[in-house]
GROMACS .gro file of C-alpha atoms in nm:
model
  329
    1UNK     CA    1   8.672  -3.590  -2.468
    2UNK     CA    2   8.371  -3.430  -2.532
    3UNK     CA    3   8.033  -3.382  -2.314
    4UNK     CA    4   7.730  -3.402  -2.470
    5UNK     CA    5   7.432  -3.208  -2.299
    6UNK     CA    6   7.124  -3.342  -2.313
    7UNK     CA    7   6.837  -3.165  -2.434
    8UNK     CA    8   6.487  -3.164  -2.297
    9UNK     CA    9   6.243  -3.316  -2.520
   10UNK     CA   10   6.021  -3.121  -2.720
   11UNK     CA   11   5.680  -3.088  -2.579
   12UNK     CA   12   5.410  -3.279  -2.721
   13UNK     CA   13   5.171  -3.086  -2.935
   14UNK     CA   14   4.803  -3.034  -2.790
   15UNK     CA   15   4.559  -3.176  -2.980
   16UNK     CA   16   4.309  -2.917  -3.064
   17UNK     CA   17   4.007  -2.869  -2.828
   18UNK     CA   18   3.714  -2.994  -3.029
   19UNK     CA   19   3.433  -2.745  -3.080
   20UNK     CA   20   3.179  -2.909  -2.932
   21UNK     CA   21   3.253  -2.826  -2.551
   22UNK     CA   22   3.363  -2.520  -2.638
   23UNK     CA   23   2.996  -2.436  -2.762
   24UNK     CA   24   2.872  -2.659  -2.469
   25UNK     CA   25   3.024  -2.406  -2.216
   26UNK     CA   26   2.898  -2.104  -2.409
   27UNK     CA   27   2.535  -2.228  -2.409
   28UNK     CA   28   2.566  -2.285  -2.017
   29UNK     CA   29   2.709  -1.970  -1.959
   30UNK     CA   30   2.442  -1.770  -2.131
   31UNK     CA   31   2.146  -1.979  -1.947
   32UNK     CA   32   2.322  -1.919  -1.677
   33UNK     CA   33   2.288  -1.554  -1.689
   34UNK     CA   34   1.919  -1.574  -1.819
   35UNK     CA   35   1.809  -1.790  -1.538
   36UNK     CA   36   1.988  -1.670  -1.293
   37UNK     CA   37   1.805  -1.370  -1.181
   38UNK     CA   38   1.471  -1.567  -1.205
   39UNK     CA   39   1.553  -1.831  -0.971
   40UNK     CA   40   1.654  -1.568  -0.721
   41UNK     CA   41   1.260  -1.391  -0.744
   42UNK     CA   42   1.108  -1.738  -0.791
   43UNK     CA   43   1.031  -1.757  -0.439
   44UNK     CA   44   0.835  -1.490  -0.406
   45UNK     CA   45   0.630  -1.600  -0.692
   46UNK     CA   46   0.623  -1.929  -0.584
   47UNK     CA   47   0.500  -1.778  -0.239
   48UNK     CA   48   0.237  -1.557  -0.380
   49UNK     CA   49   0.106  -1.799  -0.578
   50UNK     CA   50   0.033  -2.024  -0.275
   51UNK     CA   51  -0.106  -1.733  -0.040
   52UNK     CA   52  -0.168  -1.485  -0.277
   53UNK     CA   53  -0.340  -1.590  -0.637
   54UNK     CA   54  -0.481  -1.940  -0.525
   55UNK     CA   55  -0.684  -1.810  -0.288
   56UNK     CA   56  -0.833  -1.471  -0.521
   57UNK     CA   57  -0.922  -1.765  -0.756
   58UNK     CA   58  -1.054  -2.036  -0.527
   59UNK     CA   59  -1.249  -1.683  -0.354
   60UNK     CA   60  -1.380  -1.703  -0.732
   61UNK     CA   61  -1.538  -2.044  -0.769
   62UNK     CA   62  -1.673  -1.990  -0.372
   63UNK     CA   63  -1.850  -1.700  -0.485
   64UNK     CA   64  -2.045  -1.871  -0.810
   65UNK     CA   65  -2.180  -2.156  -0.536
   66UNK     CA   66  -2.396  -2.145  -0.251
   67UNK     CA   67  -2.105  -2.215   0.052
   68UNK     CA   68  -2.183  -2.321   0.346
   69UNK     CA   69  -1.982  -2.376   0.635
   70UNK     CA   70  -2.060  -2.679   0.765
   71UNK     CA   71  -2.171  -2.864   0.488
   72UNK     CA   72  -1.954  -2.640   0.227
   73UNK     CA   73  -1.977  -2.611  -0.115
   74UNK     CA   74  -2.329  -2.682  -0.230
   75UNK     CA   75  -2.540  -2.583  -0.537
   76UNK     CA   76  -2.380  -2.397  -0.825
   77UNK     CA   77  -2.596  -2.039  -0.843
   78UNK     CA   78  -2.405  -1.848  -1.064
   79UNK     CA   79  -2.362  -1.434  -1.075
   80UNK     CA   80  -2.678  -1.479  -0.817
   81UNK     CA   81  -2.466  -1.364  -0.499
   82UNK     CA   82  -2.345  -1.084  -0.712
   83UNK     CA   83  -2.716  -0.994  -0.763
   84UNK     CA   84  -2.777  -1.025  -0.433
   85UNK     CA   85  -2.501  -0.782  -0.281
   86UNK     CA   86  -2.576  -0.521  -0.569
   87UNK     CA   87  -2.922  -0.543  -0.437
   88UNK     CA   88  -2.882  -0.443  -0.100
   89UNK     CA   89  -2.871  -0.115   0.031
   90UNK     CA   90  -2.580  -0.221   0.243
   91UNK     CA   91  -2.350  -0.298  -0.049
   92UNK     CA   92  -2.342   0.058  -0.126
   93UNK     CA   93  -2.356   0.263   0.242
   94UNK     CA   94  -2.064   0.039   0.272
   95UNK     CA   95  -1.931   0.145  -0.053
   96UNK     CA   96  -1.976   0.545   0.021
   97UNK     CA   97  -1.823   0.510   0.376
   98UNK     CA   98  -1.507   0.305   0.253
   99UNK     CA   99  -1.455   0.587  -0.006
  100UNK     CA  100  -1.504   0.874   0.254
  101UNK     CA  101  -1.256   0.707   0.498
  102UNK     CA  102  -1.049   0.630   0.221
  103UNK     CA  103  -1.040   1.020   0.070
  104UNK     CA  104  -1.055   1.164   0.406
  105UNK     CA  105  -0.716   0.980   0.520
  106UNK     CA  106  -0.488   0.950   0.195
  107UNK     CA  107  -0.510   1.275   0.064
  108UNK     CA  108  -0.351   1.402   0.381
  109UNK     CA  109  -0.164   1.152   0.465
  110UNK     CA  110   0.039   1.181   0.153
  111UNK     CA  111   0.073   1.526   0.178
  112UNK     CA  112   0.178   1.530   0.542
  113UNK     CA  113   0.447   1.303   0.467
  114UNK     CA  114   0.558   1.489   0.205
  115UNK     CA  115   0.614   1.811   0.436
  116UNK     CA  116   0.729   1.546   0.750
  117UNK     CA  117   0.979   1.446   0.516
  118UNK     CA  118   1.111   1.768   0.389
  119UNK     CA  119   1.165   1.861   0.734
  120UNK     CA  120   1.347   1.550   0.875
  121UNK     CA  121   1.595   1.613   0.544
  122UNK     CA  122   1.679   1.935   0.696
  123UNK     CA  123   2.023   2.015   0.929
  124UNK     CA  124   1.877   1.891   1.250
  125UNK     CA  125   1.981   1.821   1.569
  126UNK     CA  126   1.956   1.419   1.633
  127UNK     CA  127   1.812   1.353   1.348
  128UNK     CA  128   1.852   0.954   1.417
  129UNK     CA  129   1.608   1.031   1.738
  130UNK     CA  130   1.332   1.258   1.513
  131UNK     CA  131   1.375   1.001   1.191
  132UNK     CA  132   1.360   0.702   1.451
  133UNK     CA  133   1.049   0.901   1.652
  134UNK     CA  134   0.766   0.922   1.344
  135UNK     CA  135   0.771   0.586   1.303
  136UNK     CA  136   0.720   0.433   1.649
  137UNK     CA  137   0.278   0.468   1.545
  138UNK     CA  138   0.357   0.241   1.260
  139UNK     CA  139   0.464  -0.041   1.520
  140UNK     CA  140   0.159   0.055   1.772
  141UNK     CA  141  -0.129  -0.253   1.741
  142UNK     CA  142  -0.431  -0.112   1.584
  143UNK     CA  143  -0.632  -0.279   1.783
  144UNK     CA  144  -0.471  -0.084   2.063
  145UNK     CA  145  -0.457   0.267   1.829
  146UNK     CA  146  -0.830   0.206   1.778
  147UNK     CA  147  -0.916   0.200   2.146
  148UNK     CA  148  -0.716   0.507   2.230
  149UNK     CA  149  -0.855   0.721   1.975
  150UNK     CA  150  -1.255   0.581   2.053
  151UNK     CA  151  -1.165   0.717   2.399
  152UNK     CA  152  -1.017   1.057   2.271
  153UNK     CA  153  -1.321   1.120   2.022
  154UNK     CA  154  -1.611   0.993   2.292
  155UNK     CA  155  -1.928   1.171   2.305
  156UNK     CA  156  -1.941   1.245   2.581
  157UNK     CA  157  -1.634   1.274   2.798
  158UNK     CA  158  -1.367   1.250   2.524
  159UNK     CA  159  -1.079   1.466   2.523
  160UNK     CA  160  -1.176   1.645   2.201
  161UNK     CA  161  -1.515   1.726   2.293
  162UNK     CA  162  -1.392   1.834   2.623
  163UNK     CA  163  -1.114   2.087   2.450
  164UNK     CA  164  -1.418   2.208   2.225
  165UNK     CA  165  -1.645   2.296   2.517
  166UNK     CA  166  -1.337   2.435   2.706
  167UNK     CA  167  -1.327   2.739   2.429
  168UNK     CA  168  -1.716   2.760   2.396
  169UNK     CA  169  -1.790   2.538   2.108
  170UNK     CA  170  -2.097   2.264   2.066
  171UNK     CA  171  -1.928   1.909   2.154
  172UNK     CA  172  -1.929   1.676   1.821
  173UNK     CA  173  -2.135   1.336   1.818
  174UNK     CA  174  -1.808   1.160   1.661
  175UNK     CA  175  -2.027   0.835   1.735
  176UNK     CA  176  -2.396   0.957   1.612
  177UNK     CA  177  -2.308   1.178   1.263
  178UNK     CA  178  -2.176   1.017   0.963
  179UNK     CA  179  -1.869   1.261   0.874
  180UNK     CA  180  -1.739   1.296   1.205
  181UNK     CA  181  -1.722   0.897   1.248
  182UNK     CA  182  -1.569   0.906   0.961
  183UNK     CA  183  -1.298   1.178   1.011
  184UNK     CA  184  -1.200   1.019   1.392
  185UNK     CA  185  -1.177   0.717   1.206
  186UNK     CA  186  -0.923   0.920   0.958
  187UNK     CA  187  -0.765   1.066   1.191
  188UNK     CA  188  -0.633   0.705   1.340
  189UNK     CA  189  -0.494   0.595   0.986
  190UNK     CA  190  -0.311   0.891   0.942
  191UNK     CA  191  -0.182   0.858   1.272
  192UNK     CA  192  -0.010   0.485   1.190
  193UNK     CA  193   0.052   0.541   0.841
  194UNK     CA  194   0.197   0.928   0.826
  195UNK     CA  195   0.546   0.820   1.008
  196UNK     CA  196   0.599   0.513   0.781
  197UNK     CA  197   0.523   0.682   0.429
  198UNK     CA  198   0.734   1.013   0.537
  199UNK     CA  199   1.038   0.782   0.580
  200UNK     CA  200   0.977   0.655   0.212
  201UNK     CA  201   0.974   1.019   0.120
  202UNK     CA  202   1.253   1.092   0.297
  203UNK     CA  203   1.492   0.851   0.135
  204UNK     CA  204   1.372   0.966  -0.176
  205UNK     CA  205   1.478   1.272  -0.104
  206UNK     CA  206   1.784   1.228  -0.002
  207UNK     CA  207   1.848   1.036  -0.317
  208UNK     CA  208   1.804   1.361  -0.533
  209UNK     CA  209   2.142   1.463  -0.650
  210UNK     CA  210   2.248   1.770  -0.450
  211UNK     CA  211   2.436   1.966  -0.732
  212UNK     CA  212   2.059   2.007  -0.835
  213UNK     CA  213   1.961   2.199  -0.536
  214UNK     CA  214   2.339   2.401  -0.564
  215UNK     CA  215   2.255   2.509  -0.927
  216UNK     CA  216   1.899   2.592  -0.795
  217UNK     CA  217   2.031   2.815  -0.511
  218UNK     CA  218   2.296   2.928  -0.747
  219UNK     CA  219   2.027   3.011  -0.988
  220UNK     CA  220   1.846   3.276  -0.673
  221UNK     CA  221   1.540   3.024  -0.610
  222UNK     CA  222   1.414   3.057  -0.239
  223UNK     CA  223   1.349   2.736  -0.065
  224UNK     CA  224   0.939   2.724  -0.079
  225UNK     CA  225   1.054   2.754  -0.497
  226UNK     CA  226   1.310   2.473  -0.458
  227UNK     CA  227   1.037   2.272  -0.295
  228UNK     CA  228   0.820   2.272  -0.550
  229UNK     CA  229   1.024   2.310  -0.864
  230UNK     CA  230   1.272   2.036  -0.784
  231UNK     CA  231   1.172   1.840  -0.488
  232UNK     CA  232   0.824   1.745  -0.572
  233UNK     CA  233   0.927   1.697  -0.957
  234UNK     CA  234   1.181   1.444  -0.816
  235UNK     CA  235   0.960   1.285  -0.595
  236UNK     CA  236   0.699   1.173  -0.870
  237UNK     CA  237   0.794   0.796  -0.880
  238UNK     CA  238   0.746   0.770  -0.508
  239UNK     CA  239   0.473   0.995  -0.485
  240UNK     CA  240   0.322   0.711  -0.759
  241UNK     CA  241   0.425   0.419  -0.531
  242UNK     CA  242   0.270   0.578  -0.200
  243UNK     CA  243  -0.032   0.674  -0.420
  244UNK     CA  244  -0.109   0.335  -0.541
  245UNK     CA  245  -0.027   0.130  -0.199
  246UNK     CA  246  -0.174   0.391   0.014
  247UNK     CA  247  -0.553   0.326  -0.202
  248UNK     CA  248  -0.481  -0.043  -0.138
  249UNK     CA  249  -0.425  -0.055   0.198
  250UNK     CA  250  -0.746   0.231   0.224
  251UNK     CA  251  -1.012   0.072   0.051
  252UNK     CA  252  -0.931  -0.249   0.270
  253UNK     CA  253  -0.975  -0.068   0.636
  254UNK     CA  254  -1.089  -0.282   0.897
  255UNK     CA  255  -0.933  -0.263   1.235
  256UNK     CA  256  -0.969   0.089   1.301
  257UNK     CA  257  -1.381   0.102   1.176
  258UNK     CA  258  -1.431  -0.259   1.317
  259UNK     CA  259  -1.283  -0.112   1.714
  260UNK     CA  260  -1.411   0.203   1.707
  261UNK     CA  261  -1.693   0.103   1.951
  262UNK     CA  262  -1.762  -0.167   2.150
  263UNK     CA  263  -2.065  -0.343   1.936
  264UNK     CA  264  -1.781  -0.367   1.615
  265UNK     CA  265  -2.056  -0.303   1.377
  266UNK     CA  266  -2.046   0.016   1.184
  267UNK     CA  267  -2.239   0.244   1.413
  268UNK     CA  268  -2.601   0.230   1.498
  269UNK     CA  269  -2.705   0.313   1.137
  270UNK     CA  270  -2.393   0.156   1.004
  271UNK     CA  271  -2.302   0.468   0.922
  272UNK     CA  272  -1.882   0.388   0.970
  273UNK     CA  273  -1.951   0.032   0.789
  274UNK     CA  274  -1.683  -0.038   0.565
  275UNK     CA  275  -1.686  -0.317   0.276
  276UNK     CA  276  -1.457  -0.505   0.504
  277UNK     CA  277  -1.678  -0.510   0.772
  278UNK     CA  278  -1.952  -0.603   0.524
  279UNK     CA  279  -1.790  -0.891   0.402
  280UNK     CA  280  -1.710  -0.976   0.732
  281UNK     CA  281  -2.100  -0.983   0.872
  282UNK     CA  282  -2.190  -1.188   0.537
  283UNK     CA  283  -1.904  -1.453   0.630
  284UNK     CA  284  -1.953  -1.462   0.986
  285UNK     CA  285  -2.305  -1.270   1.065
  286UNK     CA  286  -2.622  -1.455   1.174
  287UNK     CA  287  -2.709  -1.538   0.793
  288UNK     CA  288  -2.374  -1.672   0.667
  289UNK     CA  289  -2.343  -1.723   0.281
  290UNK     CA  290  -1.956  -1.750   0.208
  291UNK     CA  291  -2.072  -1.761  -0.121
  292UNK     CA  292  -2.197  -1.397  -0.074
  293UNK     CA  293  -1.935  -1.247   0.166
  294UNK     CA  294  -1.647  -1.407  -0.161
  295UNK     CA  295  -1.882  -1.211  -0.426
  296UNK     CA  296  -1.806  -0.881  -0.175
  297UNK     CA  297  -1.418  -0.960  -0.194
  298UNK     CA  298  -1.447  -1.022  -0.608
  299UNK     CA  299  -1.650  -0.676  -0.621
  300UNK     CA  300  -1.385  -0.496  -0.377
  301UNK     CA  301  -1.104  -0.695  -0.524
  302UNK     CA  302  -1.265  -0.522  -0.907
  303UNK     CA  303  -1.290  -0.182  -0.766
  304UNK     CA  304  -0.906  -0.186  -0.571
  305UNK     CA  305  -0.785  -0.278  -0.950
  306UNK     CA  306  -0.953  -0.027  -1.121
  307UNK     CA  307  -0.859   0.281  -0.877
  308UNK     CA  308  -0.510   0.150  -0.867
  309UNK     CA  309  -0.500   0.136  -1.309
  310UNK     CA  310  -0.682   0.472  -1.285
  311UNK     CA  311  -0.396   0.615  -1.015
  312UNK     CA  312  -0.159   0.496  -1.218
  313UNK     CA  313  -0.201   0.571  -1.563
  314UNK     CA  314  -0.302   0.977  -1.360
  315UNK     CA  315   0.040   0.955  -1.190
  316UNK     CA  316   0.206   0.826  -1.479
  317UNK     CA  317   0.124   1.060  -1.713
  318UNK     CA  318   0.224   1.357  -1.500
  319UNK     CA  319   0.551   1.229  -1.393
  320UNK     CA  320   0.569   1.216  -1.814
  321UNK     CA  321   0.463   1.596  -1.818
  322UNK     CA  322   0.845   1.693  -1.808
  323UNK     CA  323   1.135   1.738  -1.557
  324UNK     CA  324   1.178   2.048  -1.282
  325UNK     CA  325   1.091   2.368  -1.401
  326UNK     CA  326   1.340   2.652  -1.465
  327UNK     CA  327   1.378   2.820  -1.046
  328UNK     CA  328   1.264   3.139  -1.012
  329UNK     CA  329   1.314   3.346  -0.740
   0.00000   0.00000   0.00000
């Protein structure tokens, strides 16, 4: 008698996936990776646009109207406010003190942090504690920064006019003269701002590739000729970010200028005024015209893009000028 074993049936043939959601899924996949990275930065365009570019452009239409603030907008005047501002002598004593502050505290500032940083890179001992250290005047208030240093650079009993007369020289009328306001007033934005832009530096730094520095040594360059032939080279795309946000935030000063005495107005002469300020005592002053004080922000708002294009297109073009040099000893 014979067994027959059965045999499993054959499997049934697949009909063939039709091209259509083939192509379907390929079309999804690359929108997906298109779109993708643009929904995740959407918000913050989405955010800027609310708090950022609505209000430069609704600053705009204020400024081409005479604005009150009661009854608000009123009568549409045109590039008048703009005449108006450019008229005063105000506009531009503003205009020279914001630029005095501005050059007095940046240019060191950068370069401070530059040196701050190349020494926190350095084999120290707690380095967390020294790294941690320059940055705790970033998180001081500067309203609280501001009344400090109006007590330290007093006329009359401060402590720097009291260490000047203690080694025979004339005290200096930080309050009365135009460049020594203006250096105090210096000297308290480089105090906040030198900590925070040497801990840029400093990750910059250590983001340089060390076998540079070991051909460099190997090469018999000393370290002041490692500085400056491959640390500073290396640091010109930072140096170009610090540049650019350090003349935004300068040309916009207000805290430290506005507390610097106890009136809040520039000085007796207004001889600290800033634009700020003047914008402020347009918009909020005895005479408020908001349609003035917006034709101040449009003008400052002008002259913040211009240096910044002008800083950049500077920066840019030596960071293009070519690589580290050949070390020397």
């Amino acid at each position: 008698m014979t067994t027959t074993i059965p045999t499993a049936p054959a499997p049934a043939r697949r009909a063939p996936e039709s091209p259509a959601p083939s192509r379907r899924r390929s079309v999804l996949a690359r929108l997906d990776a298109r779109l993708t990275p643009y929904l995740f930065i959407s918000p913050f365009f989405l955010l800027f646009a609310l708090v950022g570019l609505f209000p430069i452009l609704y600053t705009a239409w204020v400024s081409l109207h005479d604005w009150d603030l009661i009854r608000g907008q009123g009568d549409f005047v045109g590039l008048a406010n703009f005449q108006f501002v450019l008229g005063t002598d105000s506009f531009y004593k503003a205009l020279r003190n914001t630029f005095s502050i501005f050059l007095l505290s940046s240019v060191p500032q950068v370069i401070a942090a530059i040196l701050i940083a190349y020494v926190l890179d350095a084999n120290l001992r707690a380095k967390t504690f020294w790294r941690m250290g320059v940055l705790v005047p970033y998180i001081v208030a500067p309203v609280a920064v501001s009344l400090i240093f109006a007590k330290i650079f007093a006329d009359q009993s401060g402590l720097v006019n009291n260490l000047l007369m203690g080694v025979g020289l004339p005290a200096v009328g930080w309050h009365s003269d135009a460049l020594a306001s203006h250096v105090a007033i210096a000297t308290m934005v480089n105090f906040r701002w030198i900590g925070y832009n040497a801990l840029i530096f400093l990750a910059a730094m250590q983001a340089v590739p060390r076998e540079i520095y070991e051909a460099a040594i190997i090469d018999g360059s000393g370290r002041l000729r490692r500085f400056w032939s491959v640390t500073v080279p290396m640091l010109r795309p930072t140096i170009i970010f610090v540049v650019i946000t350090s003349t935004i935030g300068g040309l916009q000063i207000f805290d430290e200028p506005r507390m610097f005495d106890t009136a809040g107005q520039g000085g007796a002469s207004r001889q600290w005024m800033t634009l700020t300020m003047y914008l402020y005592e347009l918009g909020w002053g005895p005479q408020v015209s908001f349609g003035r004080a917006s034709a101040v922000a449009w003008l400052l708002f002008l002259i913040i893009v211009a240096i910044g294009v002008l800083n950049f297109l500077i920066t840019k073009r030596i960071a293009h000028a070519g690589g580290p040099s050949k070390h020397k000893r």
